[in-house]
Tab-separated table of C-alpha atoms and ligand atoms in Angstrom:
chain	number	residue	atom	x	y	z
E	225	UNK	CA	16.270	9.586	7.639
E	226	UNK	CA	13.557	6.930	7.217
E	227	UNK	CA	10.531	7.956	9.320
E	228	UNK	CA	6.913	7.085	10.081
E	229	UNK	CA	4.497	8.997	7.810
E	230	UNK	CA	2.501	10.187	10.834
E	231	UNK	CA	5.577	12.175	11.997
E	232	UNK	CA	5.618	14.126	8.707
E	233	UNK	CA	1.852	14.656	8.549
E	234	UNK	CA	1.184	15.580	12.195
E	235	UNK	CA	3.652	18.470	11.790
E	236	UNK	CA	2.123	19.490	8.447
E	237	UNK	CA	-1.361	19.411	9.978
E	238	UNK	CA	-0.321	21.534	12.947
E	239	UNK	CA	1.405	24.098	10.724
E	240	UNK	CA	-1.072	23.964	7.802
E	241	UNK	CA	1.191	23.114	4.878
E	242	UNK	CA	1.014	20.312	2.316
E	243	UNK	CA	3.453	17.459	1.698
E	244	UNK	CA	3.324	15.773	-1.686
E	245	UNK	CA	3.102	11.979	-1.711
E	246	UNK	CA	4.809	10.926	-4.938
E	247	UNK	CA	4.038	7.583	-6.595
E	248	UNK	CA	6.885	5.437	-7.956
E	249	UNK	CA	7.164	2.205	-9.932
E	250	UNK	CA	10.942	2.121	-10.419
E	251	UNK	CA	14.368	3.416	-9.375
E	252	UNK	CA	14.487	6.419	-11.729
E	253	UNK	CA	11.372	8.136	-10.350
E	254	UNK	CA	12.631	7.558	-6.790
E	255	UNK	CA	15.988	9.171	-7.629
E	256	UNK	CA	14.319	12.200	-9.242
E	257	UNK	CA	11.890	12.687	-6.321
E	258	UNK	CA	14.547	12.445	-3.615
E	259	UNK	CA	16.895	14.771	-5.533
E	260	UNK	CA	14.144	17.394	-5.735
E	261	UNK	CA	13.016	17.002	-2.105
E	262	UNK	CA	16.605	17.123	-0.816
E	263	UNK	CA	17.349	20.273	-2.814
E	264	UNK	CA	14.218	21.890	-1.316
E	265	UNK	CA	14.990	20.556	2.181
E	266	UNK	CA	11.475	19.116	2.185
E	267	UNK	CA	10.058	15.965	3.797
E	268	UNK	CA	9.253	13.318	1.171
E	269	UNK	CA	6.480	10.724	1.119
E	270	UNK	CA	7.121	7.990	-1.428
E	271	UNK	CA	4.096	5.851	-2.247
E	272	UNK	CA	3.537	2.698	-4.278
E	273	UNK	CA	0.270	1.244	-5.507
E	274	UNK	CA	-0.441	-2.492	-5.315
E	275	UNK	CA	0.279	-2.588	-9.055
E	276	UNK	CA	3.707	-1.020	-8.531
E	277	UNK	CA	4.548	-3.648	-5.895
E	278	UNK	CA	3.512	-6.508	-8.214
E	279	UNK	CA	5.458	-4.840	-11.050
E	280	UNK	CA	8.684	-4.522	-9.006
E	281	UNK	CA	8.402	-8.064	-7.636
E	282	UNK	CA	7.483	-9.524	-11.038
E	283	UNK	CA	4.251	-10.861	-9.511
E	284	UNK	CA	5.697	-11.669	-6.068
E	285	UNK	CA	4.338	-8.849	-3.900
E	286	UNK	CA	6.359	-9.860	-0.802
E	287	UNK	CA	9.477	-9.387	-2.925
E	288	UNK	CA	8.145	-6.182	-4.450
E	289	UNK	CA	7.421	-4.675	-1.019
E	290	UNK	CA	10.933	-5.578	0.217
E	291	UNK	CA	12.526	-4.123	-2.923
E	292	UNK	CA	10.839	-0.763	-2.360
E	293	UNK	CA	11.558	-0.721	1.391
E	294	UNK	CA	15.236	-1.499	0.767
E	295	UNK	CA	15.608	1.021	-2.077
E	296	UNK	CA	13.953	3.822	-0.088
E	297	UNK	CA	15.836	3.031	3.151
E	298	UNK	CA	19.179	2.953	1.313
E	299	UNK	CA	18.662	6.507	0.092
E	300	UNK	CA	16.805	7.839	3.168
E	301	UNK	CA	19.535	6.762	5.589
E	302	UNK	CA	21.990	9.065	3.798
E	303	UNK	CA	19.636	12.073	3.533
E	304	UNK	CA	18.984	14.846	6.104
E	305	UNK	CA	15.317	15.060	5.080
E	306	UNK	CA	12.604	12.800	6.605
E	307	UNK	CA	11.479	10.159	4.074
E	308	UNK	CA	8.483	7.827	4.471
E	309	UNK	CA	7.260	4.924	2.322
E	310	UNK	CA	3.486	4.433	1.978
E	311	UNK	CA	1.236	1.803	0.419
E	312	UNK	CA	-1.238	3.701	-1.770
E	313	UNK	CA	-4.795	2.312	-2.250
E	314	UNK	CA	-4.243	-0.912	-0.337
E	315	UNK	CA	-7.203	-3.191	-1.076
E	316	UNK	CA	-5.768	-6.702	-0.965
E	317	UNK	CA	-5.292	-7.751	2.683
E	318	UNK	CA	-2.318	-9.943	1.712
E	319	UNK	CA	-0.498	-7.035	0.089
E	320	UNK	CA	-1.232	-4.760	3.059
E	321	UNK	CA	0.233	-7.405	5.383
E	322	UNK	CA	3.262	-7.841	3.090
E	323	UNK	CA	3.949	-4.087	3.294
E	324	UNK	CA	3.603	-4.044	7.090
E	325	UNK	CA	5.948	-7.030	7.337
E	326	UNK	CA	8.477	-5.510	4.898
E	327	UNK	CA	8.697	-2.275	6.938
E	328	UNK	CA	6.562	0.311	5.137
E	329	UNK	CA	6.087	3.531	7.138
E	330	UNK	CA	2.327	3.501	6.514
E	331	UNK	CA	-0.431	1.751	4.584
E	332	UNK	CA	-3.711	2.951	3.097
E	333	UNK	CA	-6.616	0.581	3.543
E	334	UNK	CA	-8.963	1.715	0.775
E	335	UNK	CA	-12.324	0.098	1.494
E	336	UNK	CA	-14.245	3.171	0.317
E	337	UNK	CA	-16.165	1.194	-2.320
E	338	UNK	CA	-17.817	-0.853	0.482
E	339	UNK	CA	-20.763	0.513	2.470
E	340	UNK	CA	-19.952	2.619	5.523
E	341	UNK	CA	-20.206	-0.144	8.136
E	342	UNK	CA	-17.994	-2.553	6.155
E	343	UNK	CA	-15.449	0.171	5.398
E	344	UNK	CA	-15.297	1.021	9.112
E	345	UNK	CA	-14.986	-2.643	10.191
E	346	UNK	CA	-12.231	-3.467	7.668
E	347	UNK	CA	-10.372	-0.235	8.481
E	348	UNK	CA	-10.466	-0.934	12.238
E	349	UNK	CA	-9.006	-4.403	11.635
E	350	UNK	CA	-6.139	-3.070	9.522
E	351	UNK	CA	-5.470	-0.187	11.927
E	352	UNK	CA	-5.209	-2.572	14.893
E	353	UNK	CA	-2.670	-4.798	13.104
E	354	UNK	CA	-0.679	-1.929	11.539
E	355	UNK	CA	-0.437	-0.064	14.850
E	356	UNK	CA	0.740	-3.243	16.601
E	357	UNK	CA	3.666	-3.127	14.149
E	358	UNK	CA	4.215	0.647	14.528
E	359	UNK	CA	2.886	1.368	11.037
E	360	UNK	CA	0.497	4.309	10.491
E	361	UNK	CA	-2.771	4.066	8.578
E	362	UNK	CA	-4.736	6.038	5.969
E	363	UNK	CA	-8.354	5.330	4.972
E	364	UNK	CA	-10.920	6.966	2.686
E	365	UNK	CA	-14.589	7.943	2.642
E	366	UNK	CA	-16.378	8.703	-0.607
E	367	UNK	CA	-15.230	7.763	-4.088
E	368	UNK	CA	-13.228	9.333	-6.887
E	369	UNK	CA	-14.611	8.783	-10.363
E	370	UNK	CA	-12.403	6.755	-12.672
E	371	UNK	CA	-10.213	3.776	-12.007
E	372	UNK	CA	-8.432	3.252	-8.691
E	373	UNK	CA	-5.793	0.670	-9.564
E	374	UNK	CA	-8.275	-2.167	-9.715
E	375	UNK	CA	-11.635	-0.701	-8.743
E	376	UNK	CA	-13.852	1.142	-11.239
E	377	UNK	CA	-15.942	3.889	-9.651
E	378	UNK	CA	-18.779	5.169	-11.828
E	379	UNK	CA	-18.972	8.702	-10.549
E	380	UNK	CA	-17.767	10.931	-7.722
E	381	UNK	CA	-19.257	10.226	-4.309
E	382	UNK	CA	-18.376	13.131	-2.009
E	383	UNK	CA	-17.535	12.476	1.636
E	384	UNK	CA	-20.438	12.627	4.111
E	385	UNK	CA	-19.331	14.890	6.996
E	386	UNK	CA	-21.312	13.077	9.703
E	387	UNK	CA	-19.922	9.742	8.565
E	388	UNK	CA	-16.406	11.247	8.575
E	389	UNK	CA	-16.793	12.174	12.249
E	390	UNK	CA	-17.834	8.642	13.266
E	391	UNK	CA	-15.284	7.026	10.933
E	392	UNK	CA	-12.302	8.995	12.275
E	393	UNK	CA	-13.404	8.660	15.897
E	394	UNK	CA	-13.882	4.887	15.794
E	395	UNK	CA	-11.331	3.665	13.245
E	396	UNK	CA	-8.156	4.946	14.983
E	397	UNK	CA	-6.672	5.940	11.602
E	398	UNK	CA	-3.744	8.382	11.546
E	399	UNK	CA	-4.687	10.344	8.421
E	400	UNK	CA	-7.881	10.524	6.425
E	401	UNK	CA	-8.807	10.929	2.724
E	402	UNK	CA	-12.191	12.678	2.231
E	403	UNK	CA	-13.387	12.635	-1.406
E	404	UNK	CA	-14.147	16.280	-2.275
E	405	UNK	CA	-14.480	16.187	-6.084
E	406	UNK	CA	-11.135	15.171	-7.585
E	407	UNK	CA	-10.485	12.054	-9.670
E	408	UNK	CA	-7.381	10.106	-10.665
E	409	UNK	CA	-5.513	10.538	-13.929
E	410	UNK	CA	-5.046	13.319	-16.486
E	411	UNK	CA	-8.701	14.026	-17.378
E	412	UNK	CA	-10.163	15.216	-14.074
E	413	UNK	CA	-12.677	17.838	-15.083
E	414	UNK	CA	-14.846	18.456	-18.133
E	415	UNK	CA	-15.377	22.103	-17.220
E	416	UNK	CA	-14.006	24.192	-14.357
E	417	UNK	CA	-12.102	22.449	-11.536
E	418	UNK	CA	-14.568	22.662	-8.643
E	419	UNK	CA	-13.803	21.096	-5.251
E	420	UNK	CA	-16.125	21.145	-2.239
E	421	UNK	CA	-14.132	23.425	0.114
E	422	UNK	CA	-17.056	23.712	2.505
E	423	UNK	CA	-17.142	19.957	3.080
E	424	UNK	CA	-13.362	19.941	3.454
E	425	UNK	CA	-13.380	22.695	6.102
E	426	UNK	CA	-16.054	20.847	8.095
E	427	UNK	CA	-14.172	17.544	7.933
E	428	UNK	CA	-11.008	19.246	9.202
E	429	UNK	CA	-12.814	20.955	12.074
E	430	UNK	CA	-14.677	17.807	13.106
E	431	UNK	CA	-11.883	15.233	12.760
E	432	UNK	CA	-8.752	17.326	13.502
E	433	UNK	CA	-6.824	14.735	11.464
E	434	UNK	CA	-4.114	15.245	8.830
E	435	UNK	CA	-6.085	15.026	5.575
E	436	UNK	CA	-5.210	13.502	2.203
E	437	UNK	CA	-6.149	14.748	-1.254
E	438	UNK	CA	-6.282	12.001	-3.867
E	439	UNK	CA	-6.275	12.826	-7.581
E	440	UNK	CA	-4.345	16.012	-6.819
E	441	UNK	CA	-2.113	16.276	-9.923
E	442	UNK	CA	-2.263	19.618	-11.755
E	443	UNK	CA	-1.486	18.131	-15.203
E	444	UNK	CA	1.081	20.869	-15.898
E	445	UNK	CA	0.456	22.062	-19.455
E	446	UNK	CA	4.127	23.027	-19.994
E	447	UNK	CA	5.013	19.322	-19.979
E	448	UNK	CA	1.856	18.252	-21.798
E	449	UNK	CA	2.972	20.594	-24.609
E	450	UNK	CA	6.516	19.176	-24.750
E	451	UNK	CA	5.137	15.639	-24.823
E	452	UNK	CA	2.694	16.558	-27.616
E	453	UNK	CA	5.467	18.260	-29.613
E	454	UNK	CA	7.129	14.839	-29.612
E	455	UNK	CA	4.218	12.644	-30.572
E	456	UNK	CA	2.036	12.328	-27.448
E	457	UNK	CA	-1.738	12.793	-27.628
E	458	UNK	CA	-2.993	14.132	-24.281
E	459	UNK	CA	-5.843	16.212	-25.740
E	460	UNK	CA	-8.396	17.368	-23.169
E	461	UNK	CA	-6.106	16.754	-20.191
E	462	UNK	CA	-6.957	18.875	-17.123
E	463	UNK	CA	-5.875	18.704	-13.493
E	464	UNK	CA	-6.215	20.599	-10.216
E	465	UNK	CA	-4.930	24.181	-10.797
E	466	UNK	CA	-2.214	25.227	-8.305
E	467	UNK	CA	-4.379	28.014	-6.832
E	468	UNK	CA	-7.114	25.444	-6.104
E	469	UNK	CA	-4.473	23.165	-4.578
E	470	UNK	CA	-3.328	26.022	-2.289
E	471	UNK	CA	-6.941	26.521	-1.164
E	472	UNK	CA	-7.242	22.876	-0.148
E	473	UNK	CA	-4.039	23.204	1.923
E	474	UNK	CA	-5.433	26.342	3.529
E	475	UNK	CA	-8.532	24.326	4.547
E	476	UNK	CA	-6.546	21.419	5.989
E	477	UNK	CA	-5.203	19.077	3.290
E	478	UNK	CA	-1.717	17.831	4.297
E	479	UNK	CA	-0.836	14.798	2.100
E	480	UNK	CA	-1.171	15.572	-1.618
E	481	UNK	CA	-1.107	12.437	-3.793
E	482	UNK	CA	0.826	13.106	-7.006
E	483	UNK	CA	1.276	10.421	-9.648
E	484	UNK	CA	0.069	11.731	-13.016
E	485	UNK	CA	2.217	14.899	-12.917
E	486	UNK	CA	5.390	12.858	-12.588
E	487	UNK	CA	4.312	10.466	-15.358
E	488	UNK	CA	3.679	13.358	-17.771
E	489	UNK	CA	6.972	15.100	-16.954
E	490	UNK	CA	8.844	11.822	-17.408
E	491	UNK	CA	7.285	10.859	-20.746
E	492	UNK	CA	7.757	14.437	-22.020
E	493	UNK	CA	11.485	14.247	-21.264
E	494	UNK	CA	11.813	10.765	-22.692
E	495	UNK	CA	9.992	11.603	-25.944
E	496	UNK	CA	11.995	14.813	-26.355
E	497	UNK	CA	15.284	13.008	-25.785
E	498	UNK	CA	14.514	10.134	-28.167
E	499	UNK	CA	13.516	12.586	-30.912
E	500	UNK	CA	16.791	14.480	-30.521
E	501	UNK	CA	19.340	11.690	-30.239
E	502	UNK	CA	18.981	8.848	-32.689
E	503	UNK	CA	22.340	7.355	-31.747
E	504	UNK	CA	21.907	6.927	-27.981
E	505	UNK	CA	21.239	3.559	-26.363
E	506	UNK	CA	22.583	4.051	-22.820
E	507	UNK	CA	19.572	4.229	-20.442
E	508	UNK	CA	21.570	6.450	-18.080
E	509	UNK	CA	21.621	8.986	-20.921
E	510	UNK	CA	18.198	8.610	-22.520
E	511	UNK	CA	16.405	8.719	-19.121
E	512	UNK	CA	18.313	11.870	-18.066
E	513	UNK	CA	15.956	14.564	-19.443
E	514	UNK	CA	12.961	12.536	-18.186
E	515	UNK	CA	14.433	12.496	-14.682
E	516	UNK	CA	15.381	16.196	-14.832
E	517	UNK	CA	11.809	17.209	-15.765
E	518	UNK	CA	10.425	14.929	-13.051
E	519	UNK	CA	12.756	16.499	-10.474
E	520	UNK	CA	11.608	19.953	-11.634
E	521	UNK	CA	7.935	19.054	-11.148
E	522	UNK	CA	8.764	17.695	-7.684
E	523	UNK	CA	10.407	20.993	-6.711
E	524	UNK	CA	7.558	23.063	-8.174
E	525	UNK	CA	4.970	21.002	-6.229
E	526	UNK	CA	6.979	21.490	-3.018
E	527	UNK	CA	6.943	25.284	-3.570
E	528	UNK	CA	3.179	25.277	-4.230
E	529	UNK	CA	2.407	23.127	-1.150
E	530	UNK	CA	4.791	24.964	1.211
E	531	UNK	CA	6.876	22.069	2.554
E	532	UNK	CA	10.293	23.521	1.631
E	533	UNK	CA	12.516	23.802	4.706
E	534	UNK	CA	9.998	21.940	6.909
E	535	UNK	CA	12.469	19.335	8.183
X	779	PGH	O1	-4.441	9.923	-5.968
X	779	PGH	C1	-3.396	9.552	-6.465
X	779	PGH	C2	-2.713	10.268	-7.627
X	779	PGH	O2	-3.609	11.116	-8.288
X	779	PGH	P1	-3.204	11.797	-9.699
X	779	PGH	O3	-3.606	10.849	-10.793
X	779	PGH	O4	-3.971	13.073	-9.738
X	779	PGH	O5	-1.712	12.021	-9.686
X	779	PGH	N1	-2.769	8.451	-5.990
X	779	PGH	O6	-3.342	7.732	-4.977
X	780	CA	CA1	-11.277	4.435	-2.863
X	781	NA	NA1	-2.697	6.938	-0.247
X	782	ZN	ZN1	-5.458	8.016	-5.082
């Protein structure tokens, strides 16, 4: 069934498990994610960036938002697991409004690159409008190094715990993303993967909100290797190890944003297939291994985060 994201995350927060939020840009990733979540009897959060919405709508983001809502609802209505659709890293007010209008379950207003007061003001505005339409809201404090869709952050800015208390109390958001040392993409750490668990524990205690971990992909080396055996160059790639991920769930992370892991599994399967079958030109065939590997990563993430059977 198609549900509000808050429903999935309030339960996860109460029972201290994680639910992956998987990014999609097309039909094939959606099919692989829902197949894996259904097999694991796990809730599923599907999320799209602003770029994905423009991509699907060929520049028309109202159309793109409706395409994703209709695709997800078509599948969700026939599934026994709860499925939500979320706007990831919403920055453009027009796109946030388009998603609310189209029927997204939730939207992220990411104003974390503004100063605290502006972030709080913008977030309160979006929360008021989203809640009037029954849509739940995510917001962020702190910054992840690297590129966030269309905003370049120089280096990591970890969440300030006192600011988090005021932000969550006054903004009326439903779930909250504290930056604790991760970054987006496949090259997250130079050395050891170190996250600020102490800050995370404090934020959980003080806010009591479902929490979101951005930049949470593990960059699974099994698939990096397959991709590299077939021509990819992902040298130096490093993600959040699964034992570190489990620690963050133990300390209160509930929504675990996963984009890069699916991209690597998919390209590994696609490269492997194309190297092995020079005669194939049916996309339903040459995407098959890519979708199987992506489904496998989805199921492995669900096992690591503990959301299997939580429906
Ligand atoms: O935070 C993410 C995804 O992060 P990854 O690049 O680690 O998959 N989306 O908002
Ligand atoms: Ca941000
Ligand atoms: Na998000
Ligand atoms: Zn993110």
